[in-house]
mmCIF file of C-alpha atoms in Angstrom:
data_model
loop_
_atom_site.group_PDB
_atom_site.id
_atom_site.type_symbol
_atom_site.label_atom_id
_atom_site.label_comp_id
_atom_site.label_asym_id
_atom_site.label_seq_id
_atom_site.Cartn_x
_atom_site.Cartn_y
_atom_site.Cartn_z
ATOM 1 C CA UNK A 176 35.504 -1.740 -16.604
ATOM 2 C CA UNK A 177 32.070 -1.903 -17.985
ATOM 3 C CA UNK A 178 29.053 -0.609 -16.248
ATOM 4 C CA UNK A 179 25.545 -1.080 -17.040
ATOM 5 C CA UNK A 180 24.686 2.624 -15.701
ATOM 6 C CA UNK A 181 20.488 3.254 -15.779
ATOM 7 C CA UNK A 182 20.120 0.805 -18.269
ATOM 8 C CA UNK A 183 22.984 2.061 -21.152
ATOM 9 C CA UNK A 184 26.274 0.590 -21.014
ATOM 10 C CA UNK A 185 29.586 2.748 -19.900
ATOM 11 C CA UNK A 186 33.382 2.140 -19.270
ATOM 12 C CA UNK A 187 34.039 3.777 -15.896
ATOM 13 C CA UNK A 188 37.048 3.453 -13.642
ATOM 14 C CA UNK A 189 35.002 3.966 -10.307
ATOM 15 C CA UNK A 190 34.775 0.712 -8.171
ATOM 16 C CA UNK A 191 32.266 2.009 -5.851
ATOM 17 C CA UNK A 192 28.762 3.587 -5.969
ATOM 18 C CA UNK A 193 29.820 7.010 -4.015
ATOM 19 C CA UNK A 194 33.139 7.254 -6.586
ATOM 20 C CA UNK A 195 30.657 5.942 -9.581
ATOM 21 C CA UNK A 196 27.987 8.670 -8.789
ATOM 22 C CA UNK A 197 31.005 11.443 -8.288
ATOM 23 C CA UNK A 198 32.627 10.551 -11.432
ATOM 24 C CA UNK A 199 29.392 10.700 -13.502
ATOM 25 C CA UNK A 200 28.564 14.349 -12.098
ATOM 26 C CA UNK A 201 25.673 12.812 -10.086
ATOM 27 C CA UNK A 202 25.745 16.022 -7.619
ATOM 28 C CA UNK A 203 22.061 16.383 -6.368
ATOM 29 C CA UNK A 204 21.268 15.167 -3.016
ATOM 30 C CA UNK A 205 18.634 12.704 -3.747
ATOM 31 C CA UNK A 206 19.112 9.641 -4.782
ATOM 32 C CA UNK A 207 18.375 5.989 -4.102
ATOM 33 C CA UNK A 208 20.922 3.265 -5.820
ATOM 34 C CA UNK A 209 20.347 -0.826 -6.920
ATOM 35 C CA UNK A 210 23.075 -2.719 -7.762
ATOM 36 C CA UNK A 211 21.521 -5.797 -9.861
ATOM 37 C CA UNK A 212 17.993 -5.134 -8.528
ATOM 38 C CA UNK A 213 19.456 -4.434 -5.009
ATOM 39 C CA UNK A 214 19.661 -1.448 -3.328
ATOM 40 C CA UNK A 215 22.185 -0.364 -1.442
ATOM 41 C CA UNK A 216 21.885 2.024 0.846
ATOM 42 C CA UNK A 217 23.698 4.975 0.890
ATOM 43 C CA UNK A 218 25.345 4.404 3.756
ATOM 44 C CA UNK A 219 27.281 1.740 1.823
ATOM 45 C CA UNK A 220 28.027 3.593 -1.075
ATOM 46 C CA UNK A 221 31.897 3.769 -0.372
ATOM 47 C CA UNK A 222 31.944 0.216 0.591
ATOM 48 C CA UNK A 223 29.844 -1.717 -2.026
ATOM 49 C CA UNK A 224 32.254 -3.089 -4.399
ATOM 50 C CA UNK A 225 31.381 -2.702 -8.036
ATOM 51 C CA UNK A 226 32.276 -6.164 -10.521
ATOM 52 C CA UNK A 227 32.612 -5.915 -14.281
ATOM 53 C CA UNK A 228 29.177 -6.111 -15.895
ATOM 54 C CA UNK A 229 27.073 -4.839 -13.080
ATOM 55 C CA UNK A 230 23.826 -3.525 -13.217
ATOM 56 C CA UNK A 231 23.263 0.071 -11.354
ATOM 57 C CA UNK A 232 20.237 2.100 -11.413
ATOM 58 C CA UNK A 233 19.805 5.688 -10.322
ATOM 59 C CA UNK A 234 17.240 6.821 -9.154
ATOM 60 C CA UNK A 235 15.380 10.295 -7.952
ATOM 61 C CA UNK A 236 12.102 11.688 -7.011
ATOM 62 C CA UNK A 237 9.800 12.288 -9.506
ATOM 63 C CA UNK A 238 6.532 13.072 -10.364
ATOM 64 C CA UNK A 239 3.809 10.180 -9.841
ATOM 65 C CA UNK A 240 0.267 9.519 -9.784
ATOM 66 C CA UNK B 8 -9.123 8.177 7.558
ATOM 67 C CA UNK B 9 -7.127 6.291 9.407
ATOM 68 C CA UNK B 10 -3.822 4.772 7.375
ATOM 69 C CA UNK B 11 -1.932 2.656 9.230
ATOM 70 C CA UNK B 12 -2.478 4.210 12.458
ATOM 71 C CA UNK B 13 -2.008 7.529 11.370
ATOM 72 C CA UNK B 14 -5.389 10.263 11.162
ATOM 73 C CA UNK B 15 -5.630 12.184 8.296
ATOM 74 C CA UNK B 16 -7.948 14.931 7.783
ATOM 75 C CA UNK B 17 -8.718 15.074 4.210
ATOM 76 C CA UNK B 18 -9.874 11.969 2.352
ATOM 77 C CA UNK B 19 -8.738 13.089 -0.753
ATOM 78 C CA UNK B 20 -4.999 11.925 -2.315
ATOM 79 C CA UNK B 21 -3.576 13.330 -5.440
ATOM 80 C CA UNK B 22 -1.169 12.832 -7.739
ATOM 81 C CA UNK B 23 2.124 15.184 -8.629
ATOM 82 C CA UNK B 24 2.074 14.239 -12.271
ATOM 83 C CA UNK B 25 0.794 15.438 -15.723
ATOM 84 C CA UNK B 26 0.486 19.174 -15.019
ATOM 85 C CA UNK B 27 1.185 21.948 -17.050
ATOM 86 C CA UNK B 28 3.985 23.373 -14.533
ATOM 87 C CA UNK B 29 5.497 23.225 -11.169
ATOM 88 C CA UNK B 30 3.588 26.168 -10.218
ATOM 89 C CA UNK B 31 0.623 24.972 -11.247
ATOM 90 C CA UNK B 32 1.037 21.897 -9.395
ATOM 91 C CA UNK B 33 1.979 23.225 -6.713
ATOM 92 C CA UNK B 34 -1.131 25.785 -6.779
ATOM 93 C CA UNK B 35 -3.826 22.477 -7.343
ATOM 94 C CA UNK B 36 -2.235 20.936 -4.267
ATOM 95 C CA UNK B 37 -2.871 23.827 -2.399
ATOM 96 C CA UNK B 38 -6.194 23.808 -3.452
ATOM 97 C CA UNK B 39 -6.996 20.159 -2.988
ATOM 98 C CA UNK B 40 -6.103 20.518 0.684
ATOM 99 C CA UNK B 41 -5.163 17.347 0.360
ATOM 100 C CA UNK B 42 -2.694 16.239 3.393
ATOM 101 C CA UNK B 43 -0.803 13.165 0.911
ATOM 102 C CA UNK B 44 0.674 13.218 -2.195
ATOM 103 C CA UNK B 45 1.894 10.305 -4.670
ATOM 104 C CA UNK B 46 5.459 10.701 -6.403
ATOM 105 C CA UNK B 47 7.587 8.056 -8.315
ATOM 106 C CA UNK B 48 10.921 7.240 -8.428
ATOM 107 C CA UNK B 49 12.952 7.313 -12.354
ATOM 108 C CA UNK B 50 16.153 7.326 -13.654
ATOM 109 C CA UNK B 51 18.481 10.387 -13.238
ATOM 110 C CA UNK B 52 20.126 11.614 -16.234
ATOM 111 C CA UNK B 53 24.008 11.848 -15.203
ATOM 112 C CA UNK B 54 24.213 15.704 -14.487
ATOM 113 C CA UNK B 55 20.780 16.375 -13.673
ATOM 114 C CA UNK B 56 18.887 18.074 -11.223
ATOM 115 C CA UNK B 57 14.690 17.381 -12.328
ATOM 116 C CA UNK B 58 14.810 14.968 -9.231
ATOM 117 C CA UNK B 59 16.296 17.345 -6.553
ATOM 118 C CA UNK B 60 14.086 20.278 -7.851
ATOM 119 C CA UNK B 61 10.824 18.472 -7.678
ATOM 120 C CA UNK B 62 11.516 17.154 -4.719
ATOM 121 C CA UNK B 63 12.219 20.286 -2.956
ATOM 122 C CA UNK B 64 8.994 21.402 -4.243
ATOM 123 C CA UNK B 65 7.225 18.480 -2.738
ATOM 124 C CA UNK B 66 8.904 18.803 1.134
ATOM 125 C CA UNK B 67 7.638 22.885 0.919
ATOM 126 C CA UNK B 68 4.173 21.825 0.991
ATOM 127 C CA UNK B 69 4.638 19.873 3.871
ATOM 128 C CA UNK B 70 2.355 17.027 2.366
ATOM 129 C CA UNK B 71 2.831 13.653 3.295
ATOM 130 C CA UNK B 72 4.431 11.259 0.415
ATOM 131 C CA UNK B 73 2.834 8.128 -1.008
ATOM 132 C CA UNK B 74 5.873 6.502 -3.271
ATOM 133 C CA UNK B 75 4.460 4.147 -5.803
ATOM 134 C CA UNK B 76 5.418 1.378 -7.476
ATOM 135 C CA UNK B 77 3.959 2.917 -11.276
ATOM 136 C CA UNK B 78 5.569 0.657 -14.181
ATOM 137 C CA UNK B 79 6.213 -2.347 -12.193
ATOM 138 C CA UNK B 80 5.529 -5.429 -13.947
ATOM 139 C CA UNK B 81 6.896 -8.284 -11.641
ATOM 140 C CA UNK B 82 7.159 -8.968 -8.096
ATOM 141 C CA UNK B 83 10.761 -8.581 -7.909
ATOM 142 C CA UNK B 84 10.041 -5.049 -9.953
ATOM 143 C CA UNK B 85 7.810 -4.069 -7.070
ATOM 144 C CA UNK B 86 9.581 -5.326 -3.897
ATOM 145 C CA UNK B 87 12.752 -3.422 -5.510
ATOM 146 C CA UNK B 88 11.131 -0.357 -6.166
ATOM 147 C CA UNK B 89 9.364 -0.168 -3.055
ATOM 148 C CA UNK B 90 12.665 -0.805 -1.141
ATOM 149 C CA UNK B 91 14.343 2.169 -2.966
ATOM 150 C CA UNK B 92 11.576 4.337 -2.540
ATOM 151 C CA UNK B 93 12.011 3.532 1.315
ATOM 152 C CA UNK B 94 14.977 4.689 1.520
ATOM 153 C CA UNK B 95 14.597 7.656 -1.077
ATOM 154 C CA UNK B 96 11.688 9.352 0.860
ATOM 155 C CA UNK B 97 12.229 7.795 4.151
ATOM 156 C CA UNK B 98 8.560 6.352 4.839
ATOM 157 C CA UNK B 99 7.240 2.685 4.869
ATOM 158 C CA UNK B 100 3.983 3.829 2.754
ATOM 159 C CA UNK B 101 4.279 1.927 -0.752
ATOM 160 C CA UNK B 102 1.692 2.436 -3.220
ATOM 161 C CA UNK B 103 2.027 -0.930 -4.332
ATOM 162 C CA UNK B 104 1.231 -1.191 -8.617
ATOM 163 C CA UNK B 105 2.044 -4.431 -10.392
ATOM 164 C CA UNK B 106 0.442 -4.198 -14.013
ATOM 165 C CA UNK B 107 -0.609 -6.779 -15.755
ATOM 166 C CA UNK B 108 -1.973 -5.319 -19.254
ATOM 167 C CA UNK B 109 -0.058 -2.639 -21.203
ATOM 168 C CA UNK B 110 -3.666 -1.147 -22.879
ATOM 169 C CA UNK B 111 -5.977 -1.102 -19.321
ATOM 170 C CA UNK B 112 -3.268 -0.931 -17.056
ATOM 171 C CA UNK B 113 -4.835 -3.930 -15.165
ATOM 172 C CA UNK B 114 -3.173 -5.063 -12.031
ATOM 173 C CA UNK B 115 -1.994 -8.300 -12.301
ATOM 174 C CA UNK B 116 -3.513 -9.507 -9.278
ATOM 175 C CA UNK B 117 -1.606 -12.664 -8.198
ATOM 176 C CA UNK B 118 1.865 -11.019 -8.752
ATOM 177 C CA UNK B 119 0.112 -8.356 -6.734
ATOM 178 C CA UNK B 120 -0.846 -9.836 -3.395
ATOM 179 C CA UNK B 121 2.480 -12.141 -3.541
ATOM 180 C CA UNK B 122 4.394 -8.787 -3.868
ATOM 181 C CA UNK B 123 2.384 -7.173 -1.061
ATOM 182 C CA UNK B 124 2.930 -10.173 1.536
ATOM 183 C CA UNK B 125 6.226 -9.795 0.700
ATOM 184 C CA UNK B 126 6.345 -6.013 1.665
ATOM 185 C CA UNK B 127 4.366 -6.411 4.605
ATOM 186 C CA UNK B 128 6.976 -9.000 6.087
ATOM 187 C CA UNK B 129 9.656 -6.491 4.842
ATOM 188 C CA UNK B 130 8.060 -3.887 7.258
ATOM 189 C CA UNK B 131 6.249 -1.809 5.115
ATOM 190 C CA UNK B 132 3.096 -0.450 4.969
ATOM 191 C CA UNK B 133 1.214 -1.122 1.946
ATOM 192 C CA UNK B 134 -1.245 0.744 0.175
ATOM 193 C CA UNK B 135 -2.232 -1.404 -3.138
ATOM 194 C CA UNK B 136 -3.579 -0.566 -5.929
ATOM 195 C CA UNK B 137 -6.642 -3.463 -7.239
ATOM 196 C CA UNK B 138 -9.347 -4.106 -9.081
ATOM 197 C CA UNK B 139 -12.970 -4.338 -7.500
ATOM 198 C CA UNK B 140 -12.542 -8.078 -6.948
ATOM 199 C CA UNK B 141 -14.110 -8.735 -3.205
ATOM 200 C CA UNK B 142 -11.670 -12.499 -3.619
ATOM 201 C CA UNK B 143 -8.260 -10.857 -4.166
ATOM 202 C CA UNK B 144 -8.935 -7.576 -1.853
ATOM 203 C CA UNK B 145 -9.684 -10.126 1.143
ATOM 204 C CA UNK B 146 -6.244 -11.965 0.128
ATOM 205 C CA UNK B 147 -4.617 -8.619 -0.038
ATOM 206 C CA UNK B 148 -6.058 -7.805 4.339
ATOM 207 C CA UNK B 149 -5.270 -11.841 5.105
ATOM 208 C CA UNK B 150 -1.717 -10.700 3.841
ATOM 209 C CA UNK B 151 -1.533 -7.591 5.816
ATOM 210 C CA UNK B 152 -2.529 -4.768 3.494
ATOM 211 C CA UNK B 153 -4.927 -2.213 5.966
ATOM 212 C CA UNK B 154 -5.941 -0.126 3.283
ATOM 213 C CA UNK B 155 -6.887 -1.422 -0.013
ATOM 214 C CA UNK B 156 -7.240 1.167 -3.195
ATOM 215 C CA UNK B 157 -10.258 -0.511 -5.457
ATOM 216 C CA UNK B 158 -9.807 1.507 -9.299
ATOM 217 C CA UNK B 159 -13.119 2.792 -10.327
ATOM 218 C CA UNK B 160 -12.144 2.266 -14.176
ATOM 219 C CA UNK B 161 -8.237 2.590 -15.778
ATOM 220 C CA UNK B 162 -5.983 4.725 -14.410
ATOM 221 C CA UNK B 163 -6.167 7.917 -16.569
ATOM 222 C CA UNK B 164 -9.347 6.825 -18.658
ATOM 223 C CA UNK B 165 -11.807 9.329 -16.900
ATOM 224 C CA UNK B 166 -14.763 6.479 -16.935
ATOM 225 C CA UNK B 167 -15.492 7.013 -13.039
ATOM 226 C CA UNK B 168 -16.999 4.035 -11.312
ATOM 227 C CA UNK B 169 -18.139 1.545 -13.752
ATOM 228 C CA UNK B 170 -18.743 -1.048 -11.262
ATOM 229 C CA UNK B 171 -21.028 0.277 -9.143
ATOM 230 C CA UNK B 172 -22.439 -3.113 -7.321
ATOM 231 C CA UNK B 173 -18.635 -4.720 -6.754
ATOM 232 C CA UNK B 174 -17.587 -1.733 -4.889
ATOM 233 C CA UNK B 175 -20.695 -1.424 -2.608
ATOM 234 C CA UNK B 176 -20.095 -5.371 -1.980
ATOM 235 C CA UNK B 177 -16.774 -4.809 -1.152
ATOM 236 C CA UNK B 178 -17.542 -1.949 1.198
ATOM 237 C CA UNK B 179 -19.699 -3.781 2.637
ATOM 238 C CA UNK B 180 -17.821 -6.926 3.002
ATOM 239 C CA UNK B 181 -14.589 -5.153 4.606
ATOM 240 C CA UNK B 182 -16.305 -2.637 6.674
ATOM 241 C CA UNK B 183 -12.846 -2.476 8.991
ATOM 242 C CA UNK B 184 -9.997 -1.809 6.223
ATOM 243 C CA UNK B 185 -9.582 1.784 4.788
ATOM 244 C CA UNK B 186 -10.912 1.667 1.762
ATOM 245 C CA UNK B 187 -10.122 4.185 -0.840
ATOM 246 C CA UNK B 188 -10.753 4.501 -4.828
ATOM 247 C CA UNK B 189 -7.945 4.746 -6.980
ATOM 248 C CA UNK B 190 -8.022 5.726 -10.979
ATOM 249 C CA UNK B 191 -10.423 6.475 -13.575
ATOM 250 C CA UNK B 192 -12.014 9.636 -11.626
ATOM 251 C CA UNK B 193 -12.631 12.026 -14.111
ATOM 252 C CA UNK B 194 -15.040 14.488 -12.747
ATOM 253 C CA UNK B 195 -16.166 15.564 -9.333
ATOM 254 C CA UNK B 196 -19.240 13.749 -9.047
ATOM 255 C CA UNK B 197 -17.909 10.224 -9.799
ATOM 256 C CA UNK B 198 -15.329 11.247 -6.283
ATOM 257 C CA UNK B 199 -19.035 12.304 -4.738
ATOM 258 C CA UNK B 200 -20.158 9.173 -5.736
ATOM 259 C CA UNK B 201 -17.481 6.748 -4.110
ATOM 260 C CA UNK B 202 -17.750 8.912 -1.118
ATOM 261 C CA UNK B 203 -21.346 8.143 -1.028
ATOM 262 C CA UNK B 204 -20.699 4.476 -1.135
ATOM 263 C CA UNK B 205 -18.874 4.938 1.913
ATOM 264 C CA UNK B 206 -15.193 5.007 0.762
ATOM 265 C CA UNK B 207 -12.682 6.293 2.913
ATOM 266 C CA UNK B 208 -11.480 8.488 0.339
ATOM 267 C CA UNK B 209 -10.296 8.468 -3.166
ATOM 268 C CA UNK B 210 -6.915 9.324 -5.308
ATOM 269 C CA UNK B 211 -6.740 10.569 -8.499
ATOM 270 C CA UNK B 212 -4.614 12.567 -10.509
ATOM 271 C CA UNK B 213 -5.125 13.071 -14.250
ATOM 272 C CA UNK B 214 -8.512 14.814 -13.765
ATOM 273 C CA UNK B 215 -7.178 17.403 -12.135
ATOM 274 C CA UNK B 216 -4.027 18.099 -13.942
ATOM 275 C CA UNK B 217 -5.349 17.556 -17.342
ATOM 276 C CA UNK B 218 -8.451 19.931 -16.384
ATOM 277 C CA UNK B 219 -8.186 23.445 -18.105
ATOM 278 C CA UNK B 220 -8.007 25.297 -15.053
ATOM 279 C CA UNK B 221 -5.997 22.353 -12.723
ATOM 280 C CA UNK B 222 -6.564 24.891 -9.575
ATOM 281 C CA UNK B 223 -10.143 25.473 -9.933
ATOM 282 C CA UNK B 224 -10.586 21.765 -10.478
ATOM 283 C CA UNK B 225 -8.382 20.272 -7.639
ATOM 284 C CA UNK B 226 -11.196 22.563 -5.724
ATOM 285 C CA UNK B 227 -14.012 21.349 -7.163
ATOM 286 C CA UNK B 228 -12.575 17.508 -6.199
ATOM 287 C CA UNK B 229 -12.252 18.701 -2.580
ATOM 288 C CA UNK B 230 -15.938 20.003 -2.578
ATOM 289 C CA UNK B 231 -17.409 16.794 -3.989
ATOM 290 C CA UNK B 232 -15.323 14.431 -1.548
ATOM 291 C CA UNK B 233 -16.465 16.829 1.461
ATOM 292 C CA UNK B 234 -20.156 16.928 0.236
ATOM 293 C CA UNK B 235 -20.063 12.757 -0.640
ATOM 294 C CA UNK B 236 -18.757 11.996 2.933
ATOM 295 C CA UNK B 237 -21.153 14.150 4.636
ATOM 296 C CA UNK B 238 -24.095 12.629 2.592
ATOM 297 C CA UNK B 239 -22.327 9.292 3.659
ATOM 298 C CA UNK B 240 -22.604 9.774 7.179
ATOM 299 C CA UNK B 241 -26.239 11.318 6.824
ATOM 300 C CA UNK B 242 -27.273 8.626 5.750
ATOM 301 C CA UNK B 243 -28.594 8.098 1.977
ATOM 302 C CA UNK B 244 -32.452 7.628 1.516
ATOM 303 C CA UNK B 245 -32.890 3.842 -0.130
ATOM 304 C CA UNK B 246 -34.247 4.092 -3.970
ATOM 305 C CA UNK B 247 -37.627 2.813 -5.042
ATOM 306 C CA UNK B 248 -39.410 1.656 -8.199
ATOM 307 C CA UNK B 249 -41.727 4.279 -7.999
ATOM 308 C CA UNK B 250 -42.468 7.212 -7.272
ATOM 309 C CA UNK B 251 -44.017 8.526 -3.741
ATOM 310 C CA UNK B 252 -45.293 12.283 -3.026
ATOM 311 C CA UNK B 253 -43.067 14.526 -1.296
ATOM 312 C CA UNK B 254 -45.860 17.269 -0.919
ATOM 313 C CA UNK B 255 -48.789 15.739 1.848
ATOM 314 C CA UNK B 256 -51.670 14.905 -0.288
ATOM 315 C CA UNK B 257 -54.080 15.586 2.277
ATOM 316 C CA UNK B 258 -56.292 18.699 1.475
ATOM 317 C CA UNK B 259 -55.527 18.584 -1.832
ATOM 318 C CA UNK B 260 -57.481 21.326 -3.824
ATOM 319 C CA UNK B 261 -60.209 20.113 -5.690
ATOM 320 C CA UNK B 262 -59.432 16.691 -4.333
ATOM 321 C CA UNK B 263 -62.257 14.687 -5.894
ATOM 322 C CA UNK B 264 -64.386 17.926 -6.891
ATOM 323 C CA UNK B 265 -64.730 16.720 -10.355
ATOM 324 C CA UNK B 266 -68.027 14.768 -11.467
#
């Protein structure tokens, strides 16, 4: 299905965040996740299913003022 | 300063961005001896790592970590971001930016203090970022907000305070909320100078990291915010018209001798 992945569009067979990040080689340790402007914590990751067309951000630390 | 509770030594809070390097950074930090630092939160590029290194760099220093909001535009932009950040770095401190003008990076005000009562009721602890308006940084306390960060001029622009009189009145009419100065710092005596007014501290970021020597400069800041505060709490001497003697005039020589 297609994925609206940090704001570019991708065809992905994941149909949950922790298989979505995995298959996308998102391998760090930090991150915080919204599905359609709502997070979801990573202790839902696995559970959180994902629906054709959904918005997902990824997000990490960075440098701010 | 007291921030929600918690005592912090240093009154001065600076920002991880703009500088020429990690190490660097890392270095001015040091230097600042500032106890709280600001980060962000961005997209990660699938594959990379510029989140996990920075942040490792951050939890060595053992600073505490202001998220912020930078970029936000809308309420629902805000609330979002400061809900990710919350559970990204694990605190309930938001630096809470809602702008309202792409050129002055003006807060939008009302989007502000709706998105801040919303936070508050969320369980956070809010630390936004305002204009010197003495109207909207009262709504901000009646909504919760503790601390309330007054800019001095636009974030990055280097002005320092260009409205002197609005942040004296609005020391002076919240004399219980933390008070600090956020944005358009640009040299050491304009941090002096809030200090003097009786701020509870200031942030800032560009001036340092843009400085030649970021280091010697995040020094400099800590000086100035250290000498403003003590002047502070001494107790400044009121100006006058005119001018008065210092030296007693009293046995003046040749007092009078003339004619």
């Amino acid at each position: 299905m297609v994925l609206i992945v940090n704001g570019e569009r991708q065809e992905v067979e994941a149909t949950d965040v922790a298989t979505l990040l995995r298959d996308l080689g998102f391998d760090g340790s930090f991150y915080a996740v919204a599905v359609n402007q709502e997070v979801v914590r990573r202790a839902r990751w696995g559970e959180i299913r994902l629906a054709e067309g959904d918005s997902v951000e990824i997000l990490t630390p960075r440098q701010g003022g | 300063m007291d921030l929600y509770g918690q005592s912090v030594s240093s009154r001065l809070l600076i920002g991880t961005a703009l500088y020429p390097s990690p190490a660097v950074m890392e270095g001015a930090l040091k230097a600042s001896g500032s106890g709280i630092v600001t980060v962000s939160l961005r997209r990660e590029a699938a594959g990379g790592r510029a989140g996990d290194s920075f942040w490792r760099i951050i939890q060595s220093l053992g600073a505490k970590v202001l998220p912020n909001t930078a970029g936000c535009r809308t309420v629902k932009e805000a609330v979002t971001t400061a809900e990710l950040a919350r559970e990204l770095f694990g605190t309930p401190w938001i630096k809470l930016e809602v702008i309202g003008d792409d050129e002055t990076l003006q807060p939008d005000v009302v989007a502000l203090v709706e998105a801040a009562a919303t936070l508050i009721r969320h369980g956070f602890e809010v630390f936004p970022y305002t204009t010197e308006d003495v109207t909207v940084a009262t709504r901000l306390v009646e909504a919760g907000c503790r601390v309330v960060m007054p800019w001095a001029s636009p974030i990055g622009s280097g002005q320092g305070i260009v409205n002197r009189n609005a942040l004296r009145t609005l020391r002076a009419r919240l004399p219980d909320v933390t008070l600090i100065v956020d944005a358009g710092l640009g040299a050491p005596s304009h941090a002096a100078e809030a200090m003097e007014l009786g701020y509870d501290g200031v942030l800032l970021n560009t001036a340092i990291a843009k400085a030649n020597d970021p280091v010697g400069m995040a020094r400099a800041f800590a000086l100035a915010v250290e000498a403003g505060r003590a002047g502070y709490e001494a107790g400044l001497m009121p100006p006058r018209d005119f001018a008065s003697p210092s030296t007693p005039v009293v046995g003046t020589p040749f007092w009078h001798a003339a004619g």
